[in-house]
Coordinates of C-alpha atoms in Angstrom, one line a residue:
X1 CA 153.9 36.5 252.5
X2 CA 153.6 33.9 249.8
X3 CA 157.0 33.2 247.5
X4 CA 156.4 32.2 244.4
X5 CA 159.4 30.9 241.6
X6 CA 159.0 33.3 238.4
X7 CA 160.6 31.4 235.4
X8 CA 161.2 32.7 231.9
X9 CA 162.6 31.3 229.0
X10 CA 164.7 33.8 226.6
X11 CA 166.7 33.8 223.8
X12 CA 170.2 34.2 225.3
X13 CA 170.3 38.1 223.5
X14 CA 167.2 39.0 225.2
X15 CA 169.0 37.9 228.7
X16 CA 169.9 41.2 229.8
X17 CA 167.2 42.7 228.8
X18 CA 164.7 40.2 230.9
X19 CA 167.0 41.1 234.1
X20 CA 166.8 44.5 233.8
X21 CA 162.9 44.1 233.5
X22 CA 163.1 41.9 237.0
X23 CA 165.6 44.3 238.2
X24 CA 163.1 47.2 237.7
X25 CA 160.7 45.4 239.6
X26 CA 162.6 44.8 242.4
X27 CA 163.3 41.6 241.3
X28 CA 167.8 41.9 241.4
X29 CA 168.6 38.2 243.2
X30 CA 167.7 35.8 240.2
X31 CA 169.6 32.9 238.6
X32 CA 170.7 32.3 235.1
X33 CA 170.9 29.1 233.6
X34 CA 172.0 28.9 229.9
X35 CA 170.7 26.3 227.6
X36 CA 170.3 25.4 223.9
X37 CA 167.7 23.5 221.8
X38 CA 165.1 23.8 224.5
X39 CA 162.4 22.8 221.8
X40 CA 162.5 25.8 219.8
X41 CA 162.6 25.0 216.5
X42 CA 165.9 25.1 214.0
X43 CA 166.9 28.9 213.8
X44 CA 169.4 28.2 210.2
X45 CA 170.6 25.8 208.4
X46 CA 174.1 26.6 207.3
X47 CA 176.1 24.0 205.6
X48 CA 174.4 21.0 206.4
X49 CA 175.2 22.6 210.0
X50 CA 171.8 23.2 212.5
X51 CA 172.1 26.2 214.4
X52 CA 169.5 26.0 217.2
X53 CA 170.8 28.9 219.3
X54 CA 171.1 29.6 222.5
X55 CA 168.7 30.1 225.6
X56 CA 168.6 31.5 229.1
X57 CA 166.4 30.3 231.5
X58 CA 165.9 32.6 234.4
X59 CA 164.9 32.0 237.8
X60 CA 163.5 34.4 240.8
X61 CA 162.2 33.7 244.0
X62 CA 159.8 36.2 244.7
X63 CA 157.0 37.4 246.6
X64 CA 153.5 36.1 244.5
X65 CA 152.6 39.6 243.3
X66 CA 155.4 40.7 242.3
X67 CA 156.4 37.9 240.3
X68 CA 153.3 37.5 238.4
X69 CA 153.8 41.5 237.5
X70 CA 157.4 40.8 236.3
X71 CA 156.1 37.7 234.6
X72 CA 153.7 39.8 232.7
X73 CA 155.8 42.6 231.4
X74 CA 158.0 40.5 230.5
X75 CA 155.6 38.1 228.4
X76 CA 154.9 41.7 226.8
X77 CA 158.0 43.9 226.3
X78 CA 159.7 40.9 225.6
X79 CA 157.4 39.5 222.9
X80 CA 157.5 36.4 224.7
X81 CA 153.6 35.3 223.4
X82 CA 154.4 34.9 220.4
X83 CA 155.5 31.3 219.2
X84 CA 159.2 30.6 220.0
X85 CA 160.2 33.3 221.5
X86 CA 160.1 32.5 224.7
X87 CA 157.9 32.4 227.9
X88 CA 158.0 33.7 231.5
X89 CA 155.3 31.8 233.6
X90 CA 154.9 31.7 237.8
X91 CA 155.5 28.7 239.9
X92 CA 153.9 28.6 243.2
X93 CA 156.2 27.1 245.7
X94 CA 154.0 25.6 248.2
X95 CA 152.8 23.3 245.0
X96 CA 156.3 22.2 245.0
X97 CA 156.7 18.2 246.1
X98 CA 159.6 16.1 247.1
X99 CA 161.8 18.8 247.8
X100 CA 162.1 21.2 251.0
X101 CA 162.7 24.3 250.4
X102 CA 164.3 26.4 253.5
X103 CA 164.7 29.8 253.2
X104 CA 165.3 32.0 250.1
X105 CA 166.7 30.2 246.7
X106 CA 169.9 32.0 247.3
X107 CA 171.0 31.3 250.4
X108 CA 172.4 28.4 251.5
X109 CA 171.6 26.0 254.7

C-alpha cells in the first residue's frame, strides 16, 4: 500500500469544514498547522492597518487513493480552484528526500 501526504491550504474558517471532508473519507488522524500571510493577497485595509487573515494548513498521511479523492472534493466543495482560496494537492512520500520517514506521521519512534 502506497502512503501518500495530502496537503491543503484553507482559510482558517474553512478549517473545520476541510476536516470533516477528510473525516468523511476516512481520513480522521490529520495535523493542523495555522498560518498567516501565506501569499494570499491583502484581504482589507483598515486604518492604515493590513489584515491578511489567517490560514490552516492541513496535513494527512494517507493511503494514495484515498488521498487524491479527499484532495479532490475538497478542491471542489471547498472552492479551493479558484484564485486565493486555497489549494489541497497530494504529495507522494516515496519522492520525499533527506528525511526517513518510519511508520505513520503520527506516531512516534
Amino acid at each position: 500500500m502506497e502512503e501518500t501526504f495530502l496537503i491543503a491550504i484553507v482559510d482558517q474558517d474553512r478549517e473545520e469544514q476541510a476536516l470533516a471532508i477528510a473525516a468523511e473519507e476516512g481520513g480522521a488522524d490529520g495535523a493542523v498547522i495555522q498560518g498567516s500571510g501565506l501569499g494570499f493577497p491583502e484581504h482589507m485595509i483598515f486604518l492604515g492597518v493590513t489584515y491578511q487573515g489567517n490560514e490552516s494548513v492541513c496535513i494527512w498521511q494517507l493511503e494514495t487513493g484515498q488521498a487524491e479523492r479527499i484532495a479532490q472534493r475538497l478542491n471542489l466543495e471547498l472552492d479551493l480552484l479558484q484564485p486565493y482560496n486555497g489549494l489541497a494537492f497530494t504529495l507522494d512520500v516515496s519522492a520525499l528526500q533527506g528525511m526517513e520517514f518510519v511508520g505513520h506521521l503520527t506516531t512516534m519512534p
